[in-house]
XYZ file of C-alpha atoms in Angstrom:
699
model
C 193.589 -4.065 35.549
C 193.327 -3.045 31.370
C 196.040 -0.583 29.621
C 195.334 0.522 26.146
C 192.514 -2.218 25.680
C 195.149 -4.531 25.103
C 196.628 -6.457 28.507
C 194.980 -7.912 31.657
C 197.040 -6.492 34.974
C 196.304 -7.625 38.228
C 196.887 -4.913 40.462
C 199.780 -6.051 42.201
C 201.724 -5.577 38.320
C 200.319 -2.796 37.582
C 201.941 -1.005 40.276
C 205.289 -2.756 39.858
C 204.652 -2.093 36.595
C 203.857 2.247 36.689
C 206.410 2.327 40.779
C 208.805 5.359 39.697
C 207.200 6.089 35.891
C 207.861 9.202 34.403
C 206.036 9.031 31.156
C 203.533 6.321 30.104
C 206.215 5.172 29.215
C 206.036 1.423 31.496
C 202.367 0.942 29.721
C 203.630 1.604 25.718
C 206.433 -1.624 26.430
C 203.672 -3.572 28.470
C 201.809 -3.975 25.740
C 203.883 -3.729 22.710
C 203.258 -6.237 19.708
C 207.008 -7.155 20.976
C 206.008 -8.166 24.759
C 203.427 -10.765 23.507
C 202.853 -13.750 25.043
C 204.998 -12.732 28.099
C 203.913 -13.458 31.586
C 202.635 -9.863 33.309
C 204.954 -11.260 36.279
C 208.000 -10.640 33.329
C 206.924 -7.929 32.075
C 205.627 -5.922 34.882
C 210.375 -6.134 35.533
C 211.316 -5.760 32.545
C 208.847 -2.682 31.917
C 208.849 -0.739 34.910
C 210.811 2.729 34.196
C 211.536 2.485 30.520
C 210.894 5.427 28.769
C 208.903 3.002 25.651
C 208.931 -0.062 24.071
C 212.834 -0.429 23.660
C 213.333 -3.357 26.122
C 210.735 -5.557 25.213
C 212.342 -5.290 21.373
C 215.046 -6.326 22.986
C 213.741 -8.880 25.126
C 212.907 -10.540 21.808
C 215.575 -9.969 19.436
C 217.418 -11.808 22.625
C 218.826 -15.305 21.691
C 216.647 -18.490 22.305
C 219.181 -19.833 23.645
C 218.569 -17.492 26.718
C 215.814 -18.269 29.235
C 213.128 -15.840 30.418
C 215.051 -14.638 33.111
C 218.558 -14.251 31.928
C 216.090 -11.508 29.154
C 214.975 -10.214 31.168
C 218.372 -8.824 32.924
C 219.803 -8.301 29.483
C 216.790 -6.168 29.054
C 215.763 -3.834 31.991
C 217.640 -1.915 31.912
C 218.545 -0.569 28.823
C 217.363 3.135 28.281
C 216.137 4.164 24.725
C 214.952 7.492 24.581
C 214.699 7.878 20.694
C 213.717 4.278 20.240
C 211.289 5.525 17.587
C 213.826 7.464 15.470
C 213.503 6.281 11.323
C 216.715 3.307 10.712
C 218.636 3.718 7.411
C 218.414 1.517 4.994
C 220.962 -2.063 5.702
C 221.015 -0.430 10.032
C 219.853 -2.371 12.396
C 219.232 -0.444 15.867
C 222.355 -1.489 18.264
C 220.154 -3.063 21.673
C 222.125 -5.612 24.457
C 220.524 -8.701 21.980
C 222.041 -7.768 19.575
C 225.302 -7.174 21.386
C 224.926 -10.262 21.645
C 225.009 -11.214 18.420
C 228.738 -9.393 17.725
C 231.151 -11.691 19.506
C 234.231 -13.406 17.603
C 234.399 -17.179 17.210
C 236.645 -17.573 19.267
C 236.961 -17.870 22.593
C 233.797 -19.733 22.273
C 231.660 -17.990 25.060
C 228.439 -19.365 26.589
C 225.026 -17.436 25.863
C 225.257 -16.354 29.493
C 227.753 -15.260 30.225
C 227.541 -13.435 27.185
C 224.360 -11.570 27.910
C 227.018 -11.374 31.408
C 229.090 -9.276 28.995
C 226.510 -7.142 26.822
C 224.155 -6.046 29.563
C 225.427 -2.348 29.701
C 226.303 -1.775 26.112
C 225.098 1.277 24.607
C 226.897 2.423 20.951
C 229.110 3.482 21.920
C 230.750 0.549 24.599
C 230.519 -1.790 21.690
C 234.243 -2.034 20.233
C 235.256 -2.247 23.849
C 233.163 -5.477 24.549
C 234.152 -6.985 20.960
C 237.416 -6.759 21.728
C 237.689 -7.614 25.439
C 236.648 -10.803 24.441
C 240.112 -11.014 22.242
C 242.381 -9.738 24.804
C 244.737 -11.936 26.748
C 243.173 -10.640 30.328
C 239.771 -11.467 28.635
C 239.226 -14.391 30.595
C 240.778 -13.253 33.620
C 237.593 -11.051 33.979
C 233.929 -12.265 34.608
C 230.798 -11.094 32.054
C 229.804 -8.428 35.044
C 232.879 -7.471 35.072
C 233.606 -6.620 31.736
C 230.055 -5.497 31.390
C 231.562 -2.623 34.074
C 234.660 -1.698 33.085
C 233.593 -0.873 29.101
C 230.520 0.993 30.402
C 233.090 3.220 31.654
C 235.183 2.995 28.656
C 236.563 5.999 26.348
C 237.492 5.792 23.233
C 239.287 2.071 24.106
C 240.961 3.976 27.228
C 240.301 1.819 30.274
C 240.736 -1.665 27.897
C 243.894 -0.591 26.614
C 244.651 0.167 30.937
C 243.770 -2.944 31.678
C 245.790 -4.999 29.116
C 249.250 -3.215 30.475
C 248.159 -3.628 34.633
C 247.309 -7.150 33.619
C 251.048 -8.098 31.750
C 252.011 -6.012 35.014
C 249.977 -8.247 36.629
C 251.998 -10.878 34.929
C 255.454 -10.374 35.052
C 255.684 -9.669 38.640
C 253.524 -10.950 41.517
C 254.818 -14.202 41.048
C 252.062 -16.297 42.621
C 251.525 -13.397 44.913
C 247.826 -14.772 45.665
C 246.890 -11.543 43.716
C 243.247 -11.349 42.604
C 243.934 -10.252 38.952
C 240.383 -9.707 37.564
C 239.738 -7.006 41.096
C 243.410 -5.564 40.664
C 242.454 -4.585 36.794
C 239.221 -3.306 37.786
C 240.473 -1.353 40.351
C 242.879 0.689 38.247
C 241.536 0.799 35.321
C 237.711 1.631 35.607
C 237.676 5.116 34.000
C 241.045 5.171 33.772
C 243.807 5.416 30.938
C 247.523 4.887 30.089
C 248.954 7.147 33.152
C 248.043 3.525 35.573
C 250.497 1.820 34.019
C 252.609 4.310 33.880
C 252.218 5.839 37.742
C 252.669 2.254 38.336
C 255.730 2.708 36.515
C 257.046 5.500 38.413
C 257.144 3.472 42.180
C 260.408 3.291 43.453
C 259.541 0.714 46.517
C 261.525 -2.030 45.004
C 259.506 -3.669 48.446
C 256.252 -2.805 47.163
C 253.991 -5.395 45.409
C 252.743 -4.761 42.658
C 248.777 -5.214 44.303
C 250.275 -2.841 46.943
C 251.907 0.057 43.589
C 247.646 -0.406 41.955
C 246.568 0.569 44.957
C 248.199 3.593 44.944
C 247.601 4.405 41.069
C 244.023 3.276 40.784
C 242.525 5.675 38.553
C 245.959 7.923 37.830
C 245.909 10.679 36.109
C 249.244 10.452 35.674
C 252.808 10.372 37.762
C 252.525 11.870 40.690
C 251.062 9.434 43.475
C 254.295 8.158 42.826
C 256.357 11.389 43.262
C 254.747 12.389 45.930
C 255.993 8.560 47.421
C 259.192 9.729 46.954
C 258.825 13.221 47.970
C 256.955 12.128 51.158
C 258.914 8.190 51.515
C 262.114 10.761 54.089
C 259.304 11.481 56.830
C 257.072 8.456 56.912
C 258.049 4.982 57.238
C 254.372 3.490 56.875
C 254.362 1.805 53.639
C 250.140 2.084 54.358
C 250.487 5.424 56.092
C 252.103 6.674 52.612
C 250.017 5.279 49.896
C 247.046 5.892 51.506
C 248.233 9.629 51.613
C 249.860 9.955 48.237
C 245.978 7.985 46.466
C 245.065 10.241 44.439
C 247.466 13.136 45.087
C 248.255 16.485 42.513
C 251.491 18.268 42.871
C 249.362 21.674 45.488
C 248.313 18.433 47.406
C 251.504 17.415 47.992
C 252.564 20.824 48.793
C 249.066 21.253 51.111
C 250.771 17.342 53.685
C 253.915 19.074 53.266
C 253.038 22.582 54.837
C 251.192 21.376 57.408
C 252.018 22.646 60.832
C 253.900 19.932 62.956
C 251.025 19.339 65.748
C 249.119 17.635 63.091
C 249.413 14.352 62.534
C 249.538 12.887 58.704
C 245.889 11.308 59.354
C 244.948 15.041 59.834
C 247.031 16.720 56.923
C 245.547 14.288 54.776
C 241.834 14.757 56.261
C 242.658 18.998 56.019
C 244.241 18.643 52.830
C 242.121 16.839 50.553
C 239.265 18.558 48.242
C 241.349 22.074 48.523
C 242.462 24.701 47.070
C 246.535 23.941 47.100
C 247.572 25.143 50.527
C 244.424 27.242 51.542
C 243.057 24.769 54.240
C 246.177 25.674 55.875
C 246.236 28.542 55.673
C 242.720 28.389 56.830
C 244.055 26.510 60.230
C 246.731 28.531 61.109
C 244.448 31.548 60.647
C 241.790 30.262 62.554
C 244.243 29.203 65.540
C 245.723 32.889 65.639
C 241.147 33.700 66.026
C 241.583 31.661 69.638
C 239.621 28.916 67.829
C 239.946 25.038 69.523
C 242.071 23.112 66.783
C 239.280 21.060 66.313
C 237.126 23.610 65.290
C 238.953 24.504 63.956
C 240.377 21.487 61.512
C 236.508 21.014 60.681
C 236.107 24.489 58.811
C 239.217 24.085 56.877
C 239.205 20.443 55.801
C 238.574 21.433 52.257
C 238.311 24.616 51.831
C 238.750 26.982 49.308
C 239.157 30.126 51.387
C 241.486 31.241 53.628
C 239.309 33.800 55.298
C 235.160 33.065 54.616
C 235.144 30.452 57.442
C 237.250 32.156 60.318
C 234.937 35.478 59.636
C 231.758 33.904 59.971
C 233.188 31.635 63.672
C 234.168 34.753 65.355
C 231.041 36.766 64.383
C 228.769 33.055 65.199
C 230.657 32.861 68.424
C 228.520 36.376 69.338
C 225.515 34.036 69.215
C 225.597 31.830 71.552
C 225.689 28.142 69.166
C 227.573 24.991 69.973
C 230.657 24.212 68.336
C 229.774 21.745 66.451
C 226.780 24.327 65.156
C 229.264 27.015 63.961
C 230.989 24.309 62.133
C 227.425 23.239 60.352
C 227.134 26.991 60.009
C 230.540 28.769 58.923
C 232.338 25.268 56.591
C 233.119 25.880 53.439
C 232.518 29.603 51.901
C 229.942 30.699 53.895
C 227.651 34.558 53.550
C 229.345 35.952 56.445
C 226.784 38.496 55.969
C 224.282 36.840 55.147
C 224.819 33.993 58.574
C 225.320 37.045 60.679
C 222.011 39.133 59.340
C 219.882 35.891 60.034
C 221.245 35.223 63.410
C 220.947 38.518 64.984
C 216.957 38.719 63.847
C 216.721 34.717 65.498
C 218.415 35.525 68.852
C 215.184 34.040 70.610
C 214.744 30.552 68.281
C 216.354 27.685 68.992
C 216.934 25.991 66.161
C 218.817 29.816 64.135
C 221.921 27.672 63.966
C 220.008 25.601 61.389
C 218.163 27.770 59.819
C 219.970 30.481 59.139
C 223.384 27.871 57.796
C 223.774 28.688 54.378
C 221.498 32.135 54.539
C 222.236 34.733 51.748
C 220.103 37.878 53.861
C 218.141 37.861 57.307
C 214.757 36.315 54.874
C 215.268 33.392 56.841
C 215.980 34.620 60.952
C 212.874 37.159 60.666
C 210.728 34.424 59.096
C 211.634 31.749 63.002
C 211.197 34.711 64.500
C 207.431 35.759 63.465
C 206.879 31.773 63.324
C 208.609 31.370 67.232
C 206.168 34.616 68.820
C 203.467 32.741 67.343
C 203.168 29.097 68.213
C 207.024 28.177 69.640
C 206.383 24.962 67.726
C 208.350 22.955 66.388
C 207.851 23.525 62.060
C 210.917 27.018 62.119
C 213.418 24.610 60.553
C 210.802 23.772 57.830
C 209.214 26.583 57.216
C 211.664 28.935 57.440
C 214.821 27.369 56.004
C 215.977 29.765 52.871
C 212.359 31.716 53.282
C 213.291 35.609 52.167
C 211.032 36.467 54.819
C 208.132 36.692 56.604
C 205.911 35.078 54.900
C 205.531 31.020 55.030
C 204.609 32.221 58.907
C 201.805 34.659 57.844
C 200.723 31.805 55.331
C 201.416 29.516 58.073
C 198.728 30.977 60.333
C 195.792 30.995 57.843
C 196.685 26.933 58.622
C 194.671 24.591 60.076
C 195.424 25.333 64.198
C 193.485 22.349 66.331
C 192.613 22.758 70.281
C 195.534 20.498 70.655
C 198.567 22.672 68.984
C 199.571 23.665 65.960
C 199.894 21.073 63.645
C 200.809 21.493 59.652
C 201.293 18.587 57.110
C 204.449 17.661 54.824
C 201.704 19.466 52.096
C 200.891 22.648 53.978
C 204.683 22.691 54.763
C 205.546 22.544 50.921
C 202.631 24.938 49.859
C 203.839 27.711 52.599
C 207.133 27.351 51.654
C 206.384 27.925 47.422
C 204.978 31.291 45.629
C 201.104 31.082 47.267
C 197.980 31.011 45.071
C 197.636 33.273 42.506
C 194.093 34.867 43.243
C 195.179 37.088 46.249
C 192.496 38.738 48.782
C 192.339 41.753 51.589
C 192.361 40.365 54.763
C 190.845 43.424 57.014
C 192.888 46.404 57.857
C 193.247 47.947 61.395
C 193.096 51.419 62.304
C 195.177 52.476 64.595
C 194.153 55.026 67.649
C 196.474 57.922 64.787
C 195.130 57.251 62.518
C 197.210 55.291 60.060
C 195.877 52.175 58.559
C 197.920 49.026 58.821
C 197.815 46.578 56.655
C 199.301 43.482 57.998
C 198.542 39.160 57.622
C 198.297 39.881 53.838
C 197.708 36.100 52.456
C 200.957 34.280 51.489
C 202.346 36.029 48.361
C 200.249 39.858 48.122
C 202.325 42.107 47.582
C 201.978 45.922 48.333
C 203.600 48.549 48.366
C 203.867 52.215 49.443
C 204.694 55.528 47.834
C 205.367 59.160 48.889
C 203.418 62.322 47.387
C 206.919 62.070 45.151
C 205.684 58.762 43.263
C 209.049 57.245 45.359
C 208.269 53.572 47.043
C 207.872 53.697 50.652
C 211.366 50.964 51.765
C 210.276 48.313 54.120
C 206.874 48.725 53.590
C 205.966 45.731 51.092
C 204.548 43.611 54.231
C 202.808 46.497 55.940
C 201.685 50.043 54.695
C 199.448 52.727 55.456
C 197.852 56.326 55.144
C 197.404 58.588 57.173
C 194.154 60.043 58.031
C 191.054 60.983 60.106
C 187.958 58.817 60.847
C 186.647 60.058 58.164
C 188.656 59.043 55.898
C 187.124 56.798 52.426
C 188.834 53.772 50.943
C 188.656 53.483 46.846
C 189.358 50.892 44.870
C 190.719 51.757 40.904
C 192.317 49.064 39.686
C 193.697 50.405 36.091
C 192.721 46.689 34.022
C 188.912 45.484 33.246
C 188.693 43.796 36.428
C 185.050 41.984 37.327
C 185.481 44.377 40.047
C 184.338 46.628 37.144
C 185.814 50.658 38.879
C 185.702 52.097 41.741
C 184.649 50.600 45.194
C 183.766 53.049 48.351
C 184.348 51.552 51.519
C 184.124 53.435 53.956
C 185.645 52.721 57.788
C 183.729 51.758 60.703
C 183.936 51.398 64.041
C 188.246 52.215 63.758
C 187.952 49.001 60.790
C 188.054 49.514 57.311
C 187.386 45.659 56.106
C 187.854 44.456 51.952
C 184.727 41.798 51.454
C 184.779 39.965 48.540
C 188.090 41.963 47.243
C 189.315 39.793 44.645
C 192.203 40.312 42.614
C 192.094 36.679 39.881
C 194.503 37.724 37.413
C 198.144 38.059 37.315
C 198.606 42.402 36.879
C 199.107 45.433 38.955
C 196.021 47.501 40.728
C 196.109 50.583 42.472
C 194.551 51.214 45.966
C 193.947 54.392 46.094
C 192.544 56.815 49.576
C 191.024 59.402 49.443
C 189.328 62.292 51.981
C 186.332 62.802 52.350
C 184.792 65.847 54.425
C 182.832 65.438 56.946
C 179.147 66.124 54.779
C 180.854 64.285 52.207
C 182.433 66.704 49.621
C 186.030 66.496 48.586
C 189.079 67.829 50.069
C 191.131 69.859 48.125
C 194.529 67.686 49.097
C 193.718 64.829 49.101
C 196.383 61.740 50.243
C 199.049 61.282 47.988
C 199.061 57.848 49.388
C 198.824 54.802 46.572
C 199.441 51.486 46.747
C 200.482 48.744 44.443
C 199.425 45.153 44.403
C 201.524 43.182 42.360
C 199.968 39.330 41.811
C 202.218 37.493 39.709
C 204.157 35.086 39.886
C 206.964 34.695 40.962
C 210.084 33.540 40.126
C 209.966 30.954 42.468
C 206.951 29.336 41.172
C 207.927 29.621 37.028
C 211.171 27.967 39.176
C 208.677 25.282 40.232
C 206.827 24.848 37.114
C 209.782 24.091 35.301
C 211.715 21.630 37.148
C 209.342 19.844 40.396
C 208.982 17.210 37.245
C 212.150 16.672 36.467
C 212.584 15.082 39.864
C 211.073 12.073 38.937
C 213.855 11.491 36.467
C 216.625 11.039 38.641
C 216.390 7.334 38.711
C 215.862 7.291 35.357
C 218.266 8.645 33.784
C 221.156 5.905 34.817
C 221.593 3.614 37.671
C 222.011 5.556 40.866
C 225.298 5.479 42.950
C 225.541 4.523 46.897
C 224.628 7.181 48.487
C 225.943 7.256 52.053
C 224.087 3.494 54.268
C 223.584 6.095 57.697
C 222.217 9.082 56.743
C 220.420 7.684 53.207
C 221.474 9.075 51.067
C 221.527 8.207 47.262
C 223.387 9.813 44.219
C 222.886 10.056 40.742
C 224.892 11.876 37.805
C 223.483 13.794 34.956
C 226.319 13.965 32.336
C 227.479 17.089 30.836
C 224.920 17.540 27.899
C 221.910 16.815 30.054
C 223.477 18.974 32.690
C 223.630 22.089 30.714
C 219.630 22.226 30.051
C 219.116 21.594 33.641
C 221.289 24.763 35.383
C 218.068 26.655 35.897
C 217.027 23.824 38.353
C 219.802 24.083 40.660
C 218.132 26.523 43.614
C 214.672 25.023 43.518
C 216.308 21.127 43.943
C 218.355 23.164 46.664
C 215.324 24.687 48.060
C 213.387 20.951 47.740
C 216.758 19.233 49.948
C 218.802 18.093 47.048
C 222.192 18.524 46.429
C 223.532 19.309 43.856
C 227.891 19.638 43.179
C 229.119 20.026 39.498
C 232.528 18.547 38.898
C 235.187 19.627 36.013
C 233.511 18.250 32.895
C 230.027 19.613 33.258
C 228.780 16.952 35.030
C 226.619 17.155 37.988
C 225.658 14.665 41.135
C 222.679 15.007 42.758
C 221.674 13.763 46.479
C 218.900 12.896 47.727
C 217.275 11.406 50.032
C 214.564 8.597 48.327
C 211.520 9.411 51.097
C 212.211 13.548 49.263
C 210.402 11.515 46.332
C 208.403 10.421 47.282
C 207.292 12.833 49.755
C 207.253 14.756 46.327
C 205.139 12.128 44.821
C 201.982 13.281 47.267
C 202.240 16.832 46.448
C 203.156 17.871 43.264
C 203.100 15.792 39.841
C 203.242 17.591 36.293
C 201.830 16.471 33.524
C 204.243 17.092 31.006
C 202.770 20.478 29.157
C 204.598 22.169 31.910
C 202.233 22.626 34.448
C 201.691 21.526 37.999
C 198.877 20.782 40.311
C 198.298 18.702 42.988
C 197.234 15.296 43.855
C 194.230 14.762 45.173
C 194.571 11.002 45.908
C 197.534 10.610 48.196
C 196.984 7.154 49.348
C 197.425 5.718 45.994
C 201.207 7.058 46.252
C 201.340 6.470 50.605
C 200.467 2.904 50.656
C 196.870 3.575 52.763
C 193.536 2.412 51.520
C 191.233 5.063 49.397
C 188.785 5.462 52.075
C 191.769 6.345 55.037
C 191.087 8.617 57.885
C 191.802 12.333 58.045
C 193.604 10.987 61.331
C 195.689 7.832 59.437
C 197.086 10.061 56.288
C 197.652 13.551 58.855
C 200.506 10.672 60.151
C 201.535 9.472 57.325
C 202.126 13.572 56.026
C 203.696 14.107 58.931
C 206.293 10.745 59.427
C 207.388 11.930 56.441
C 207.692 15.655 56.584
C 209.770 15.269 59.122
C 211.830 13.258 56.694
C 211.668 15.418 53.648
C 213.623 18.890 55.337
C 216.899 18.613 54.379
C 218.346 19.524 57.565
C 218.061 16.109 58.660
C 220.672 15.361 56.254
C 223.903 15.779 55.451
C 225.147 19.251 53.627
C 229.214 18.647 54.355
C 231.866 19.841 51.559
C 231.734 17.724 48.556
C 235.437 17.224 48.083
C 236.449 17.532 43.709
C 236.245 14.314 42.140
C 238.690 13.879 40.014
C 237.030 10.805 37.666
C 233.738 12.850 38.093
C 231.903 9.836 36.117
C 233.375 6.744 38.681
C 234.073 8.271 41.842
C 231.021 7.853 44.195
C 231.632 12.030 46.515
C 231.839 11.326 50.611
C 229.500 13.127 51.997
C 230.669 14.550 56.025
C 228.027 14.595 58.073
C 228.572 18.995 59.073
C 227.066 17.907 63.093
C 230.237 15.684 63.780
C 234.237 16.937 63.196
C 235.746 15.226 60.223
C 237.551 12.470 61.304
C 240.607 11.014 60.366
C 239.960 9.109 57.838
C 237.671 11.377 55.552
C 238.978 10.856 52.006
C 238.177 12.191 49.040
């Protein structure tokens, strides 16, 4: 395989190079003059996920004392989105390789050690990396630890914190075996001088410096120490005190003290963590007054921000005969009680109604689920109807492939039916009922038909079924307002009780008018023609616009930053966008959440995205952006599915079906996301909403 006619790659190397690419950056990096003479395998590692030729430039500038593998490790993580900008005269482009030449002459460090310290270096962290080598604790930290500490440093705060904590360790450890480097990193990664103040404020003389550091790690003040002082009279276990007060705030401490005596201290911690002051306690008491079981109330009110919303929802949901765990999944957090109950009422006979109605804002998902269950009684209700506004996804499913072995939908079909459909809408046959009313049902997904009365007032509830009254002599007219290919009035008589609109295609956005007029037996006009007018709107919807805007950005998750570790047993991946980037993508939040990405914005404007790794794989098979705002469907899914180009239809179906089962967001946890005190550093725990919270659940 030849890329841009410059370098020949094997298929395996090319696939490694381009896996996860969001633009042609990996190719630009691999074929640049900076990569000349490098091994193909090294180029694939160096340039994978590159935005441009910056990693190759870094590799070329790296000191000669490093071997090829060390240079790749040093430069592979470099992402320079504005690498092509012109530099001022005498200015040097800062890269990890430049960082290696930027060390003081003493202490002397080996090239490999410098490379480890500079691996994550940027212009902003340049002073931190330099000064860490001069600090008294510089030799105590490994190169990787220095890189981590400085990558999270803001204005030198972490470095100053590390100096003070290291001094405390030297003064008080007394050779008790404390790992100095680990303690410094745990206390000061992303922290500031408040850690030192917190350690000084702890009055427990029997505690070792290691105990105090565990309590004060990433503290933003002395509140953890104050919490220990306030609870020490009631809690006599030092480890439990550290567990209760780590990261404490004044409101959280008040919540712990006001909790009912029937709750253990660990249960109080689980209840109060992440909540708004004493609201979780008030919520718990409200639930017990309403007759809810203690463990159910605990699960509903843990981290609550509303006293009554979870309880009202749970009391209403119990009437719909759902299980205890389903009540928690439906009502935990700040649910929309009205929307959830309306959804459950519509989907009362659907076995998966609790999963479909979780988070519902109106009855739409229930309407869709009931319609789909009545038609097929299949397993696709959650995938198709979760978050639906009405029954249109079910109508779309009616036109999909139905085999003799049963109803089958691939992941691509499901995705297509969840989105707004094609903008080309066709009328389907309209049945003429016995009383002369023409009802238009089963329209293709996306066709919107509204009926207006003689006063030009829209008939509410007529979007999915609109019609007029007449008799067997009714003649239908199609009068387009715009000049479309129909070109004028089209007369279509009713025959044998059915009106067939053949080849009636609206092929552009706009509004057309379908007017029905009555004719007498001999064809003459009736003096009072029917006044009902049906407007057919074929237009891009808000969701289609969001898809065009946001679908390509799913691919940027793993390229903006290294993802955090998610919850292993759920297979989640966590990525973070800082506030500057997040502000640009605010319109995409609804789209991301509909597609199974949990989004949470934390204080400071940073945004976390939690998603299953298979989601990106699924989207790679169905959505692709050309970079110009247009999106279309891939025609070559085998490239990302790992099957041969001549794979049979059944093989492709099998892989799509497996992905569709993994894809749906209900397969993953969507629990309460606790507040984060240090949004750039503390991973957010994801409690499984289908399980009761454990006493060890910690923010």
